[in-house]
mmCIF file with all atom_site columns, C-alpha atoms in Angstrom:
data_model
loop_
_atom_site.group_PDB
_atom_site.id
_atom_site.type_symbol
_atom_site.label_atom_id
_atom_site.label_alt_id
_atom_site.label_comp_id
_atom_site.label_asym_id
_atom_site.label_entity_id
_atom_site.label_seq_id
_atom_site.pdbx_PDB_ins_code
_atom_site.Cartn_x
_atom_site.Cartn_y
_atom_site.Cartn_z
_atom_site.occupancy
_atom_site.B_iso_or_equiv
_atom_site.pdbx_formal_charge
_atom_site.auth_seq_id
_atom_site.auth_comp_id
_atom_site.auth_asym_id
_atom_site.auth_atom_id
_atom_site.pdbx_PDB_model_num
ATOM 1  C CA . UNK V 1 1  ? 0.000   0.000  0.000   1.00 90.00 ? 18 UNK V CA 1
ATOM 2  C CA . UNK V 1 2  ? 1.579   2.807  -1.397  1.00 92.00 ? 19 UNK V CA 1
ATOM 3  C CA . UNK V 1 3  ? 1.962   5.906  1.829   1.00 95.00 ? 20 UNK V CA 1
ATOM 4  C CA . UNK V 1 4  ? 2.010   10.063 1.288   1.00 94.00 ? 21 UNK V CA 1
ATOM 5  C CA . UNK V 1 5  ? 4.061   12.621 2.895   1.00 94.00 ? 22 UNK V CA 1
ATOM 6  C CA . UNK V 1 6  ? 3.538   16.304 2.786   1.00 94.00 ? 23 UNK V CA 1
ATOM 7  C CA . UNK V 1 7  ? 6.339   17.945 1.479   1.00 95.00 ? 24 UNK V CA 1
ATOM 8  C CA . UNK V 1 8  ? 5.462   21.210 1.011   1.00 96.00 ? 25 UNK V CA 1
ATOM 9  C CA . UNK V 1 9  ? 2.741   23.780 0.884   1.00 97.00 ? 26 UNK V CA 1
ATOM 10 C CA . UNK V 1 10 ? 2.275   27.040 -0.998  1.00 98.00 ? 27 UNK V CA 1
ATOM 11 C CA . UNK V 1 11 ? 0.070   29.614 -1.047  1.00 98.00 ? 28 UNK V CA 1
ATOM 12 C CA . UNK V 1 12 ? -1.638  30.811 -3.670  1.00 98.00 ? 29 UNK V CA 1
ATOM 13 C CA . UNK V 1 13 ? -3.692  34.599 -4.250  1.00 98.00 ? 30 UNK V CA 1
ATOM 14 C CA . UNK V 1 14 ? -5.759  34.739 -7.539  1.00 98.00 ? 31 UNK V CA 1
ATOM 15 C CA . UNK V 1 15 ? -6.330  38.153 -8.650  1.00 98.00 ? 32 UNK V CA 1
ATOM 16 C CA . UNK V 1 16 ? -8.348  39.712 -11.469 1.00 98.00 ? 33 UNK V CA 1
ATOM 17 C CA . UNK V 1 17 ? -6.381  42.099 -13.080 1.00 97.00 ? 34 UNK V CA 1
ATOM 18 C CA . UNK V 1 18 ? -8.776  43.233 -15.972 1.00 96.00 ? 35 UNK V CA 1
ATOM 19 C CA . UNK V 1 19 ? -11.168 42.009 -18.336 1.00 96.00 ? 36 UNK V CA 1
ATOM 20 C CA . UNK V 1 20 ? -10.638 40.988 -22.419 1.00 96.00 ? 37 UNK V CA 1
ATOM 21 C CA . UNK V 1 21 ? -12.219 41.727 -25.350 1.00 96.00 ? 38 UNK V CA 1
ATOM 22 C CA . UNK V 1 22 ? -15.332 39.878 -24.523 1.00 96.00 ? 39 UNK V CA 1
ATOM 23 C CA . UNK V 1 23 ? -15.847 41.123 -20.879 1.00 95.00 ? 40 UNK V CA 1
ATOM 24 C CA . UNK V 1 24 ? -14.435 37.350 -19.301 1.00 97.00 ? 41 UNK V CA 1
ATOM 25 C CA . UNK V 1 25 ? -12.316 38.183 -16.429 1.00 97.00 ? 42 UNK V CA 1
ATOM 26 C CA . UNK V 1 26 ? -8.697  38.214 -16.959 1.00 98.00 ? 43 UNK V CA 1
ATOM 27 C CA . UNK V 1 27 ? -6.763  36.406 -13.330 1.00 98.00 ? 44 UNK V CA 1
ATOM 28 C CA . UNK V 1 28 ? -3.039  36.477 -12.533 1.00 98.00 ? 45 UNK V CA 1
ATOM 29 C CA . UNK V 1 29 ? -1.621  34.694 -9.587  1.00 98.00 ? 46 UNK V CA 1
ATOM 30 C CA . UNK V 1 30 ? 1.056   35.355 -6.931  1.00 98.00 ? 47 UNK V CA 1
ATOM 31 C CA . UNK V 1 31 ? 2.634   32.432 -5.310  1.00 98.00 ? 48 UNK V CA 1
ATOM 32 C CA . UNK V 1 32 ? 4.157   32.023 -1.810  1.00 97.00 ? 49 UNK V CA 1
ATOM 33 C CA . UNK V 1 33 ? 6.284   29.398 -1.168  1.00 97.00 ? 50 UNK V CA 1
ATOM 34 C CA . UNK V 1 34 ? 7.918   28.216 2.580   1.00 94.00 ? 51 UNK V CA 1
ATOM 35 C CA . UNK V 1 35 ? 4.272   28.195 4.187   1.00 97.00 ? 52 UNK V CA 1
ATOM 36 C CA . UNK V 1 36 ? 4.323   25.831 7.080   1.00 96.00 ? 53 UNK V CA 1
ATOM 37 C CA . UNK V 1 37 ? 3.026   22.514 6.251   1.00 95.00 ? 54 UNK V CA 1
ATOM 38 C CA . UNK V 1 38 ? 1.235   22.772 9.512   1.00 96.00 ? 55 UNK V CA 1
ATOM 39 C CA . UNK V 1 39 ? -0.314  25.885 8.929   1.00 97.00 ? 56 UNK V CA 1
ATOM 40 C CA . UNK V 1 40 ? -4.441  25.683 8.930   1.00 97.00 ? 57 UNK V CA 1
ATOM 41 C CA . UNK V 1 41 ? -6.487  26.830 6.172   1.00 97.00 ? 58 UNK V CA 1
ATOM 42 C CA . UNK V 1 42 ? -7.904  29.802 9.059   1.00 98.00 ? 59 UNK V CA 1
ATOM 43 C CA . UNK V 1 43 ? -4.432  30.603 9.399   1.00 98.00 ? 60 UNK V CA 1
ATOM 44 C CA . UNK V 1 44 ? -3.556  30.843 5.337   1.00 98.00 ? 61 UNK V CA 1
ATOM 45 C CA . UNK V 1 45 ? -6.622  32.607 4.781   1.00 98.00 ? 62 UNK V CA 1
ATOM 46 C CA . UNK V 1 46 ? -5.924  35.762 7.071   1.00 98.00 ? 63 UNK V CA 1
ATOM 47 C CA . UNK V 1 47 ? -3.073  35.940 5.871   1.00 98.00 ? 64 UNK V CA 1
ATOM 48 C CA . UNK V 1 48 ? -4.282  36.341 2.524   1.00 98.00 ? 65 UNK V CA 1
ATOM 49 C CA . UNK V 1 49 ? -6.576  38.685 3.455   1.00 98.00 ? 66 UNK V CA 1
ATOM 50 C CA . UNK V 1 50 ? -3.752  40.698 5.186   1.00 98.00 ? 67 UNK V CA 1
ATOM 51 C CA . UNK V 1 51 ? -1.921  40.323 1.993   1.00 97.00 ? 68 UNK V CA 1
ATOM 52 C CA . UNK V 1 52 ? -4.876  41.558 -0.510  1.00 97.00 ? 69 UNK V CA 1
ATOM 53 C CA . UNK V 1 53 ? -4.696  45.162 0.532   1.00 97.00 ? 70 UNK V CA 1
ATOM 54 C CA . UNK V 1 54 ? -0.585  45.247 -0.450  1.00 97.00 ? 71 UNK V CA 1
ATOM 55 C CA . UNK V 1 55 ? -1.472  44.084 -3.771  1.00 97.00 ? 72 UNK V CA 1
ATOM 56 C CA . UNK V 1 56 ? -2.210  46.599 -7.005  1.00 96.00 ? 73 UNK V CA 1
ATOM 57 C CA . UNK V 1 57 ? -5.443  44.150 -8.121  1.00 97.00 ? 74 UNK V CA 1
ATOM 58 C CA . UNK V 1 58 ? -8.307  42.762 -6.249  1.00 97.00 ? 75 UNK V CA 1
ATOM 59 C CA . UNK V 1 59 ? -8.091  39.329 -4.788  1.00 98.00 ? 76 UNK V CA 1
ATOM 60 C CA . UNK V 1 60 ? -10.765 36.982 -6.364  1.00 98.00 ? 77 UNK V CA 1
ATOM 61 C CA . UNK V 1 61 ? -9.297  33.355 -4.776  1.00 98.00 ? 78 UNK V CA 1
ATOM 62 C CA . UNK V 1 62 ? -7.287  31.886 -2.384  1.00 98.00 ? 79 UNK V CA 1
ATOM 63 C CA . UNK V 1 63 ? -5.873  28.113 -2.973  1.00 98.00 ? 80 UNK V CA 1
ATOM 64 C CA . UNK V 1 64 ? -3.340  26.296 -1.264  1.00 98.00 ? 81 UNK V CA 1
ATOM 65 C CA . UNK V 1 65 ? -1.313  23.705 -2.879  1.00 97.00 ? 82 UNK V CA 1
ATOM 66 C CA . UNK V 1 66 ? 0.337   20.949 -0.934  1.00 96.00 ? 83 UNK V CA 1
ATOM 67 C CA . UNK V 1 67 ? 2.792   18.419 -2.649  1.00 96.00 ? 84 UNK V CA 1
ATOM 68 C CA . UNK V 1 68 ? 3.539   15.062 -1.251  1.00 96.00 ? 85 UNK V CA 1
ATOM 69 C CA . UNK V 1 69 ? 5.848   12.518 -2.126  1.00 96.00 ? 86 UNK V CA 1
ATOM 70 C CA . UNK V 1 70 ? 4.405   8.882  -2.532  1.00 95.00 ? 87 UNK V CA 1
ATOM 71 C CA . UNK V 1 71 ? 6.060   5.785  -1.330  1.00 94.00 ? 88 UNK V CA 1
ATOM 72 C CA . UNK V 1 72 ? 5.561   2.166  -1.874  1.00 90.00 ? 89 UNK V CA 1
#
């Protein structure tokens, strides 16, 4: 049975920076890598939300990304 460790976690802010042609929003992210694997998703999300205000567009997500590494 194969096992997972988390490796690593990032954290992610979407943000719409405009809009095309055809009026679809147009999103950009900024990544931040080194995030506690630990941390809990209360924990990422005020920091984004601390974050959003520093940034030139408006925040339209938050994700977090973990990666693990899979062993047999």
């Amino acid at each position: 049975m194969a096992t997972a460790s988390l490796m690593d976690t990032q954290l992610r802010l979407v943000l719409e920076v405009g809009v095309d042609e055809n009026g679809k929003s147009i999103f950009r992210s900024k990544n931040f890598n080194n995030v506690k694997t630990s941390a809990t998703p209360d924990a990422l999300f005020e920091v984004a939300l601390a974050l959003a205000p520093l940034q030139q567009h408006n925040l339209f997500a938050v994700e977090r990304n973990d990666s693990s590494d899979l062993q047999a």
